Each structure stands twice: as C-alpha cells, then as structure tokens.
Amino acid sequence: MSPAERAVEHVTCLGCGCACDDITLVVKQDRVAAARNACTLGVAWFGDGSASHEVRVDGRSTSLEQALARAAEILRAAKRPLVYLAADISCEAQREAVAIGDHLGAMLDTLTSAAAASVLAAQRRGRAGATLGELRQRADVIVFWGVDPATRYPRFASRYAVEPRGLQAPDGRRSRRVVAVDVGSSRAVADADARVAVAAADELDALGVLRAIAQGRVASEDARFHPIAELARAMMQARYVALVADGEPAGPPDDLAPDRAEALVTLAQALNGPTRCALATLRGGGNRSGADAVITWQTGFPFAVDFAPGYPTYRPHAGAAALLDAGEVDAALVIGSPASVPAPVVNRLTRLPAVGIGPRASAALFQPAVAVDTGVAGIHESGTAFRMDDVPLPLRAALTGPPSTTASALHALRQQLGA
Ligand code: SF4
C-alpha cells in the first residue's frame, strides 16, 4: 500500500443480505481504490465511493434549511402522504422515518412490500429459523430449493452454509451433503452431491409430499413419490438440515409465491420432528431486513403500516404500490437510494409532489420537488444494519460523504414538522 493510501478494516457490505462484515476498503484520495474480500457484486456496490452532494428545490440548488422547509410544506399540505423506505440507509435513519410517518398520519412502506410472501408466511405459521452462524456450525445437509446464491448472494456458500468448517462440520464442504432442487427453470447450486428436478407445476405438491413424509403420514418408501421420497429420506436422516430458499426472487410477480413460502415454512417445521431444520430465506441488500426490524419494534408490524387511523394499522395487501395505483396518495417522502425503488412505484411517484432524501436523491427518476443527497450507509455513514438473518451489524463510515447524514436530515425535517 502506498503512503497515500489507507485501509479501513471490518467494513460491512450491504450489496446483498449476506452483509459481509470482513471487507477491507483501500482508500486513496477519499475514493475506494479496492474492496478486499468483496465479491463482484460487493465491488460494484462500493463503486469508487463517490457521492453526489446536491440539495435542490424544483431543480435549483439551495440550502438544506430551505429544502427542508419546502419539504415540510409539501408533507404538511398532503391529506394522504406516503413515507417510503428504500435501500442503503441505516436503522437510525429508518427510526427517524417511522417517527415522521407517525406524526404525519402517513402510510409507511418499504421495499419488503414488493416481496412479502416469506414474511407473511412466517407471520401466519411461525418459522423454524436460525442465524447464518448456526447453519455454518451445525448444518450437515443443505438443500437449495430452486435457488443458486452464486449470482445474487455470492458469498453465502463460502461464508455461511456450504464451505466453512463448523463445530459439526469439521471438514467444511466435505462434511456436508448439498442437495440441489431445480424447480422449473430455476436452477439450484451447480456444486451439489445430488440433484432433484421438480416441474414448476408440481412444486407445491412436491413440498406437500415432503411434509407428509416428514410427519409420517406417507411412507418414505412409497414408490409413487420417488425421487421426492429419496430427498425426504436424506433430510430426515440428517443431523441438521438447512433449507435455503430465495425470499426475493428476481423476475415478475409470481402468483405461487405465497403458497410456496407457506409450504417451505411448514416443511421446515415438520422436519423438526424427525431431525432439526432451519429455513434460511435469502434477502436482498441495502438493509431491508433492518427496515423490517425497526418498523416492527416501533409499530408491531414489519412493513405497510398505516398511521392514518391515529394508531399503527397493518395493511400488508394494500401497501405503497396499491395505494399509488388507487390514486390515494397525494405526496410522498422517499428515503434511501431511489435506484432501489421498484419501477411500478417510481412510475406513480412521477405524478406526485415528492421529497427525496437519500444517496443520489437528486438523480431520482421520479424527479422529486425537494431532493437532499446524503451518503450511503456503510460507505459514508455509520450506524447499524441487519443481516438477512436479523443479526445487527455495525456500519463504518469509511469515506467522507455529504455534510448531512440521512438520519440528521430526517431529524431536522422532523423538527420542521413539529414532531
Ligand atoms: S456476498 Fe453480498 S454482502 Fe457479501 S460482499 Fe458480496 S454483495 Fe457484499
């Protein structure tokens, strides 16, 4: 490392829900020169660490005070405001956002709303889960259900569930049996000890048969269900099964998602009869699990919380997208990276007076009337974020960002609003 460079260790990457906290950033002239240990996705997430510093009202640069005063005007005038939490903000900022939503009597929603099936299934049925650390230490059979983490959760296998040595997996990968279940065109991991192919149309039936066998309602020798019965046997003979599924699959909305999520939850529960099993649901990055946690501890619900009645009300099937579609929302406060906001929400926001506070808010496609650029949590801002398994991790501010952090800008807005 040259004298002009410095290393910042133990940085947490929020490029995906793995939230790897072993990243070393090499910083040169306040730019990221290298992100050691990060995967390709993580390197892209850190980028060169540059941040835009704009504060604008109606496209013109202004002071933070004037921007927040205008933001408060817009939000105060709204009859049905929306507060929307996007990616790349800390739990500290999320907490300020909840307070603003409460004060405004707003609809409060997050990225989770667009991929809520696994959260709703867990709420309906409970969930046999575990930290990624427990899977690393104990899992000896790992079943990837229609997901290959290599693309969207690249270090999941090397850090948590397949390769690392653990207390009950002393030889790492060699101590574990990996089963890939390919569902329709969704291929599971390439490096598997066994593969099972399930037609997309048969997926729910296959999960139902697995559950019935685990509960002893169907004999595992039943030839009608071979090779599902064989998979069931492998799981039931394991000491500890990790059942890995994607909580936020890419692609268009999937009608089967709620039933699939519930079938996976109940299969993991059933397997805790003959053996031990934890369901690991893969989640995206940007601290979206943190938003679920913060909103739950503040309101009792993880997302889609409506403060309009004067108290928090859960509307999981009528979140931001549905309200925007119905034309109910008349102003919006969008907090976080606008690039992470789903396209249907962006399209509706373009027709509303909006306030954007977050990393590169001034570049938002929905062109907010007020834009306050802040830093990216984990690059320019410190604080707390949650990994996909709900383990909180510290964030380090490795680079200098815009003068106002997301949390401090929101706090100042909250004061403007008189909250
Ligand atoms: S696996 Fe995810 S959290 Fe880890 S370095 Fe890659 S993108 Fe970042």
Coordinates of C-alpha atoms and ligand atoms in Angstrom, one line a residue:
M1 CA 0.0 0.0 0.0
S2 CA 1.4 3.4 -0.9
P3 CA 1.7 6.2 1.7
A4 CA -1.2 8.0 0.0
E5 CA -3.5 5.0 0.7
R6 CA -5.2 4.0 3.9
A7 CA -7.0 0.8 4.8
V8 CA -10.4 0.7 6.6
E9 CA -11.0 -2.8 8.0
H10 CA -14.2 -4.6 9.1
V11 CA -16.4 -2.7 6.8
T12 CA -19.8 -4.1 6.3
C13 CA -21.0 -4.5 2.7
L14 CA -24.8 -4.0 2.0
G15 CA -24.6 -5.2 -1.6
C16 CA -26.8 -8.2 -0.7
G17 CA -28.4 -9.5 2.5
C18 CA -25.3 -11.5 3.4
A19 CA -23.9 -8.2 4.9
C20 CA -20.3 -9.5 4.8
D21 CA -18.5 -7.6 7.6
D22 CA -15.0 -8.7 6.7
I23 CA -14.4 -6.2 3.9
T24 CA -11.2 -4.0 3.9
L25 CA -11.5 -0.9 1.9
V26 CA -8.3 0.6 0.5
V27 CA -9.0 4.3 0.3
K28 CA -6.9 6.7 -1.8
Q29 CA -7.8 10.4 -2.1
D30 CA -11.1 9.7 -0.4
R31 CA -12.1 7.2 -3.1
V32 CA -12.3 3.4 -2.9
A33 CA -9.2 2.0 -4.6
A34 CA -10.0 -1.6 -3.7
A35 CA -12.6 -3.6 -1.7
R36 CA -10.8 -6.6 -0.4
N37 CA -12.8 -9.8 0.3
A38 CA -15.8 -8.3 -1.5
C39 CA -17.4 -10.3 -4.4
T40 CA -18.1 -8.8 -7.8
L41 CA -21.5 -7.6 -6.6
G42 CA -19.9 -6.1 -3.5
V43 CA -17.2 -4.3 -5.5
A44 CA -20.0 -2.8 -7.7
W45 CA -21.9 -1.8 -4.7
F46 CA -19.0 0.1 -3.2
G47 CA -18.0 1.5 -6.6
D48 CA -15.4 4.2 -6.2
G49 CA -17.3 5.6 -3.2
S50 CA -18.2 8.9 -4.9
A51 CA -21.4 10.6 -3.7
S52 CA -23.3 13.5 -5.1
H53 CA -23.9 16.4 -2.7
E54 CA -26.9 18.2 -4.2
V55 CA -29.6 19.9 -2.3
R56 CA -32.4 21.1 -4.6
V57 CA -35.9 22.5 -4.7
D58 CA -37.7 22.4 -8.0
G59 CA -34.4 21.5 -9.7
R60 CA -32.5 24.6 -8.3
S61 CA -29.7 24.3 -5.8
T62 CA -30.5 25.7 -2.3
S63 CA -29.6 25.4 1.3
L64 CA -30.5 22.4 3.4
E65 CA -32.7 24.6 5.7
Q66 CA -34.7 25.9 2.7
A67 CA -35.1 22.5 1.2
L68 CA -36.4 21.0 4.5
A69 CA -38.7 24.0 5.0
R70 CA -40.2 23.3 1.5
A71 CA -40.3 19.5 2.2
A72 CA -42.3 20.2 5.4
E73 CA -44.7 22.4 3.5
I74 CA -45.4 19.7 0.9
L75 CA -45.8 17.0 3.5
R76 CA -48.0 19.1 5.8
A77 CA -50.3 20.0 2.9
A78 CA -50.9 16.4 2.0
K79 CA -54.1 14.6 3.0
R80 CA -52.7 11.2 2.3
P81 CA -48.9 11.2 2.5
L82 CA -46.7 8.2 1.9
V83 CA -43.4 7.6 3.6
Y84 CA -41.4 5.1 1.7
L85 CA -38.1 3.4 2.9
A86 CA -35.7 2.4 0.1
A87 CA -32.2 0.9 0.4
D88 CA -28.9 2.0 1.7
I89 CA -30.0 3.7 4.9
S90 CA -29.1 2.8 8.5
C91 CA -31.5 1.7 11.2
E92 CA -31.0 5.1 12.8
A93 CA -32.4 6.8 9.7
Q94 CA -35.3 4.3 9.5
R95 CA -36.2 5.1 13.0
E96 CA -36.5 8.8 12.2
A97 CA -38.6 7.9 9.2
V98 CA -41.1 6.0 11.4
A99 CA -41.4 9.0 13.7
I100 CA -42.2 11.2 10.7
G101 CA -44.7 8.7 9.3
D102 CA -46.4 8.6 12.7
H103 CA -46.5 12.4 13.1
L104 CA -48.0 12.8 9.5
G105 CA -50.5 10.0 9.9
A106 CA -48.9 8.6 6.8
M107 CA -48.8 5.3 5.1
L108 CA -45.3 3.8 5.8
D109 CA -44.0 1.2 3.5
T110 CA -40.7 -0.3 2.4
L111 CA -39.0 -2.5 -0.2
T112 CA -40.2 -5.6 1.7
S113 CA -43.8 -4.9 0.4
A114 CA -42.9 -6.0 -3.1
A115 CA -41.5 -9.4 -1.9
A116 CA -43.6 -10.0 1.2
A117 CA -44.6 -13.7 0.8
S118 CA -42.0 -15.1 3.1
V119 CA -42.6 -12.5 5.8
L120 CA -46.3 -13.1 5.7
A121 CA -46.0 -16.9 5.7
A122 CA -43.7 -16.6 8.8
Q123 CA -46.3 -14.4 10.5
R124 CA -49.1 -16.9 9.7
R125 CA -47.3 -20.1 10.6
G126 CA -44.3 -19.2 12.7
R127 CA -40.8 -20.0 11.4
A128 CA -38.1 -22.5 12.3
G129 CA -35.1 -20.3 11.6
A130 CA -31.5 -19.9 12.7
T131 CA -28.7 -17.4 12.3
L132 CA -26.3 -18.0 9.5
G133 CA -23.7 -18.6 12.1
E134 CA -25.7 -21.6 13.4
L135 CA -26.0 -23.0 9.9
R136 CA -22.3 -22.6 9.5
Q137 CA -21.6 -24.5 12.7
R138 CA -24.2 -27.2 12.5
A139 CA -25.8 -27.9 9.1
D140 CA -24.7 -31.2 7.6
V141 CA -27.4 -31.4 4.8
I142 CA -28.1 -28.2 2.8
V143 CA -31.0 -28.2 0.4
F144 CA -31.1 -25.3 -2.1
W145 CA -34.7 -25.0 -3.1
G146 CA -34.8 -23.5 -6.7
V147 CA -32.0 -21.0 -5.9
D148 CA -28.3 -20.7 -6.8
P149 CA -26.9 -18.0 -4.5
A150 CA -23.9 -17.5 -6.8
T151 CA -25.4 -14.6 -8.7
R152 CA -27.3 -12.6 -6.2
Y153 CA -25.9 -13.7 -2.8
P154 CA -22.4 -14.6 -4.0
R155 CA -20.6 -15.3 -0.7
F156 CA -23.4 -17.1 1.0
A157 CA -21.9 -20.5 0.2
S158 CA -18.3 -19.6 1.1
R159 CA -19.1 -17.7 4.3
Y160 CA -22.1 -19.5 5.8
A161 CA -23.7 -22.6 4.6
V162 CA -21.5 -24.8 2.4
E163 CA -17.8 -24.4 2.6
P164 CA -16.8 -23.1 6.0
R165 CA -15.7 -25.5 8.7
G166 CA -18.0 -25.6 11.7
L167 CA -18.3 -27.4 15.0
Q168 CA -20.3 -30.2 13.5
A169 CA -18.8 -29.8 10.0
P170 CA -15.1 -30.1 10.8
D171 CA -14.1 -30.7 7.2
G172 CA -16.2 -27.9 5.7
R173 CA -17.7 -28.8 2.4
R174 CA -16.6 -32.5 2.8
S175 CA -18.7 -32.7 6.0
R176 CA -21.8 -31.6 4.3
R177 CA -24.2 -33.1 1.8
V178 CA -25.5 -30.5 -0.7
V179 CA -28.8 -31.2 -2.5
A180 CA -29.9 -29.0 -5.4
V181 CA -33.6 -28.9 -6.1
D182 CA -34.2 -27.4 -9.6
V183 CA -37.7 -26.0 -9.8
G184 CA -38.9 -25.5 -13.4
S185 CA -36.3 -23.2 -15.0
S186 CA -34.9 -22.1 -11.6
R187 CA -31.6 -24.0 -11.3
A188 CA -30.2 -24.6 -7.8
V189 CA -26.5 -24.6 -7.0
A190 CA -24.1 -26.2 -9.5
D191 CA -21.9 -27.9 -6.9
A192 CA -24.3 -30.4 -5.5
D193 CA -24.0 -34.0 -4.3
A194 CA -27.5 -34.8 -5.5
R195 CA -30.0 -33.1 -7.9
V196 CA -33.7 -33.3 -7.9
A197 CA -35.8 -31.8 -10.7
V198 CA -39.3 -30.6 -10.0
A199 CA -41.6 -29.3 -12.7
A200 CA -42.8 -25.8 -11.8
A201 CA -46.4 -27.0 -11.8
D202 CA -45.6 -29.8 -9.3
E203 CA -43.7 -27.6 -6.8
L204 CA -46.4 -27.2 -4.2
D205 CA -47.3 -30.9 -4.5
A206 CA -43.7 -31.9 -4.0
L207 CA -43.4 -29.7 -0.9
G208 CA -46.7 -31.2 0.4
V209 CA -45.4 -34.7 -0.1
L210 CA -42.1 -33.9 1.6
R211 CA -44.0 -32.5 4.6
A212 CA -46.3 -35.5 4.7
I213 CA -43.4 -37.9 4.8
A214 CA -41.6 -35.8 7.5
Q215 CA -44.8 -36.0 9.5
G216 CA -45.1 -39.8 9.0
R217 CA -48.3 -39.5 7.0
V218 CA -46.8 -41.1 3.9
A219 CA -44.1 -43.8 3.9
S220 CA -40.8 -42.6 2.5
E221 CA -40.6 -46.0 0.6
D222 CA -43.7 -45.1 -1.4
A223 CA -42.6 -45.6 -5.0
R224 CA -45.1 -43.1 -6.3
F225 CA -43.1 -40.2 -4.9
H226 CA -39.6 -41.3 -5.9
P227 CA -37.3 -39.2 -6.1
I228 CA -39.1 -36.8 -3.7
A229 CA -39.3 -39.6 -1.2
E230 CA -35.5 -40.0 -1.5
L231 CA -35.0 -36.3 -0.8
A232 CA -37.2 -36.6 2.2
R233 CA -35.2 -39.6 3.5
A234 CA -31.9 -37.6 3.0
M235 CA -33.3 -34.7 5.0
M236 CA -34.8 -36.9 7.8
Q237 CA -31.5 -38.8 8.2
A238 CA -29.6 -35.5 8.6
R239 CA -28.4 -34.2 11.9
Y240 CA -29.3 -30.6 10.9
V241 CA -30.9 -29.5 7.7
A242 CA -30.5 -26.0 6.2
L243 CA -33.4 -25.4 3.8
V244 CA -32.3 -22.5 1.6
A245 CA -34.8 -20.5 -0.5
D246 CA -34.9 -17.1 -2.1
G247 CA -37.1 -14.6 -0.3
E248 CA -36.8 -12.0 -3.1
P249 CA -36.5 -13.8 -6.4
A250 CA -35.8 -11.7 -9.5
G251 CA -38.4 -11.5 -12.2
P252 CA -42.1 -10.6 -12.5
P253 CA -44.5 -11.2 -9.6
D254 CA -45.2 -14.8 -9.0
D255 CA -48.7 -15.9 -8.1
L256 CA -47.4 -19.1 -6.4
A257 CA -45.1 -17.1 -4.0
P258 CA -47.5 -17.0 -1.0
D259 CA -48.3 -20.8 -1.2
R260 CA -44.6 -21.7 -1.8
A261 CA -43.5 -19.6 1.1
E262 CA -46.0 -21.2 3.4
A263 CA -45.2 -24.7 2.1
L264 CA -41.5 -24.1 2.8
V265 CA -42.2 -22.8 6.3
T266 CA -44.4 -25.7 7.2
L267 CA -41.9 -28.2 5.7
A268 CA -39.1 -26.8 7.9
Q269 CA -41.4 -27.1 10.9
A270 CA -42.3 -30.7 10.1
L271 CA -38.7 -31.7 9.7
N272 CA -38.1 -30.6 13.3
G273 CA -40.0 -33.8 14.3
P274 CA -37.5 -36.4 13.0
T275 CA -34.5 -34.1 13.0
R276 CA -33.5 -30.4 13.2
C277 CA -34.1 -28.0 10.3
A278 CA -33.9 -24.3 9.8
L279 CA -35.3 -22.3 6.9
A280 CA -32.9 -19.8 5.6
T281 CA -34.6 -17.2 3.4
L282 CA -32.3 -15.2 1.3
R283 CA -32.9 -11.4 1.3
G284 CA -31.6 -8.5 -0.8
G285 CA -29.2 -5.9 0.4
G286 CA -29.4 -2.2 1.4
N287 CA -30.5 -3.0 5.0
R288 CA -34.1 -4.0 4.0
S289 CA -34.1 -6.5 6.9
G290 CA -33.2 -3.6 9.2
A291 CA -36.3 -1.7 8.0
D292 CA -38.5 -4.7 8.9
A293 CA -36.8 -4.9 12.4
V294 CA -37.1 -1.1 13.1
I295 CA -40.7 -0.8 12.0
T296 CA -41.6 -4.0 13.9
W297 CA -40.1 -2.7 17.2
Q298 CA -41.7 0.7 16.7
T299 CA -45.2 -0.3 15.5
G300 CA -45.6 -4.1 15.9
F301 CA -45.7 -4.7 12.1
P302 CA -42.8 -5.1 9.6
F303 CA -44.0 -3.0 6.6
A304 CA -47.1 -1.5 5.1
V305 CA -48.1 0.3 8.3
D306 CA -50.8 2.9 8.0
F307 CA -50.9 5.6 10.6
A308 CA -54.0 7.3 9.2
P309 CA -56.4 6.0 11.8
G310 CA -54.2 7.6 14.5
Y311 CA -52.5 4.3 15.5
P312 CA -50.4 1.8 13.5
T313 CA -52.6 -0.4 11.3
Y314 CA -51.2 -3.3 9.2
R315 CA -52.2 -3.2 5.6
P316 CA -49.9 -5.9 4.0
H317 CA -52.1 -6.3 0.9
A318 CA -52.6 -2.5 0.4
G319 CA -49.1 -1.1 0.6
A320 CA -47.4 1.7 -1.3
A321 CA -47.9 0.2 -4.8
A322 CA -51.6 -0.5 -4.2
L323 CA -52.3 3.0 -2.7
L324 CA -50.4 4.7 -5.5
D325 CA -52.3 2.6 -8.1
A326 CA -55.6 3.6 -6.5
G327 CA -54.6 7.3 -6.6
E328 CA -55.0 7.6 -2.8
V329 CA -51.5 9.1 -2.2
D330 CA -51.1 12.9 -2.7
A331 CA -47.5 13.4 -1.6
A332 CA -44.5 11.2 -0.9
L333 CA -41.4 11.2 1.2
V334 CA -38.9 8.7 -0.3
I335 CA -35.9 7.9 1.9
G336 CA -32.9 5.9 0.6
S337 CA -31.4 5.2 -2.8
P338 CA -34.0 5.9 -5.5
A339 CA -32.4 3.3 -7.8
S340 CA -33.7 0.6 -5.4
V341 CA -37.4 1.7 -5.7
P342 CA -39.4 -0.8 -7.8
A343 CA -40.4 0.5 -11.2
P344 CA -44.2 0.5 -10.6
V345 CA -43.7 2.7 -7.5
V346 CA -41.4 5.0 -9.4
N347 CA -43.9 5.4 -12.3
R348 CA -46.6 6.5 -9.9
L349 CA -44.3 8.8 -7.9
T350 CA -43.6 10.9 -11.1
R351 CA -47.1 12.3 -10.8
L352 CA -46.9 13.4 -7.2
P353 CA -45.1 16.1 -5.3
A354 CA -42.3 14.1 -3.7
V355 CA -39.5 14.7 -1.3
G356 CA -36.4 12.5 -1.8
I357 CA -33.8 12.2 1.0
G358 CA -31.0 9.7 0.5
P359 CA -28.0 8.7 -1.6
R360 CA -28.3 10.3 -5.1
A361 CA -31.8 11.5 -4.4
S362 CA -31.3 14.4 -6.8
A363 CA -30.9 11.8 -9.6
A364 CA -34.2 10.1 -8.9
L365 CA -36.2 9.2 -12.0
F366 CA -39.4 10.5 -10.3
Q367 CA -37.8 14.0 -10.1
P368 CA -38.7 14.9 -6.5
A369 CA -39.7 18.6 -5.9
V370 CA -37.2 18.5 -3.0
A371 CA -34.0 16.4 -3.2
V372 CA -31.4 16.1 -0.4
D373 CA -28.5 14.0 -1.3
T374 CA -26.9 12.1 1.6
G375 CA -24.3 9.4 1.9
V376 CA -24.7 5.6 1.5
A377 CA -25.0 3.8 4.8
G378 CA -21.9 1.6 5.2
I379 CA -19.8 3.7 2.9
H380 CA -20.2 7.4 4.1
E381 CA -22.5 6.9 7.1
S382 CA -22.0 4.8 10.2
G383 CA -24.8 3.2 12.2
T384 CA -26.5 -0.2 12.3
A385 CA -27.8 -2.6 9.7
F386 CA -29.4 -6.0 9.9
R387 CA -28.1 -9.1 8.0
M388 CA -30.7 -11.3 6.3
D389 CA -30.9 -13.5 9.4
D390 CA -31.8 -10.4 11.6
V391 CA -28.4 -10.2 13.2
P392 CA -27.5 -6.5 13.7
L393 CA -24.1 -5.3 12.5
P394 CA -22.2 -2.0 12.8
L395 CA -21.6 0.1 9.8
R396 CA -18.4 2.1 9.4
A397 CA -18.2 5.4 7.6
A398 CA -15.0 4.8 5.5
L399 CA -15.3 7.9 3.3
T400 CA -16.4 11.5 3.6
G401 CA -19.9 12.0 2.4
P402 CA -22.3 14.9 2.0
P403 CA -22.4 17.2 5.1
S404 CA -25.8 15.9 6.3
T405 CA -26.4 12.2 7.0
T406 CA -29.7 10.7 6.2
A407 CA -30.6 10.4 9.9
S408 CA -29.7 14.0 10.7
A409 CA -31.6 15.4 7.7
L410 CA -34.6 13.4 8.7
H411 CA -34.2 14.6 12.3
A412 CA -34.1 18.2 11.1
L413 CA -37.2 17.6 8.9
R414 CA -39.0 16.1 11.9
Q415 CA -38.3 19.2 13.9
Q416 CA -39.5 21.4 11.0
L417 CA -42.7 19.4 11.1
G418 CA -43.0 20.0 14.8
A419 CA -42.8 16.3 15.6
Ligands
SF4_1 S1 -21.9 -11.5 -0.8 FE1 -23.2 -9.7 -0.7 S2 -22.7 -8.7 1.2 FE2 -21.0 -10.1 0.7 S3 -19.5 -9.0 -0.4 FE3 -20.9 -9.9 -1.9 S4 -22.5 -8.4 -2.3 FE4 -21.4 -7.8 -0.4

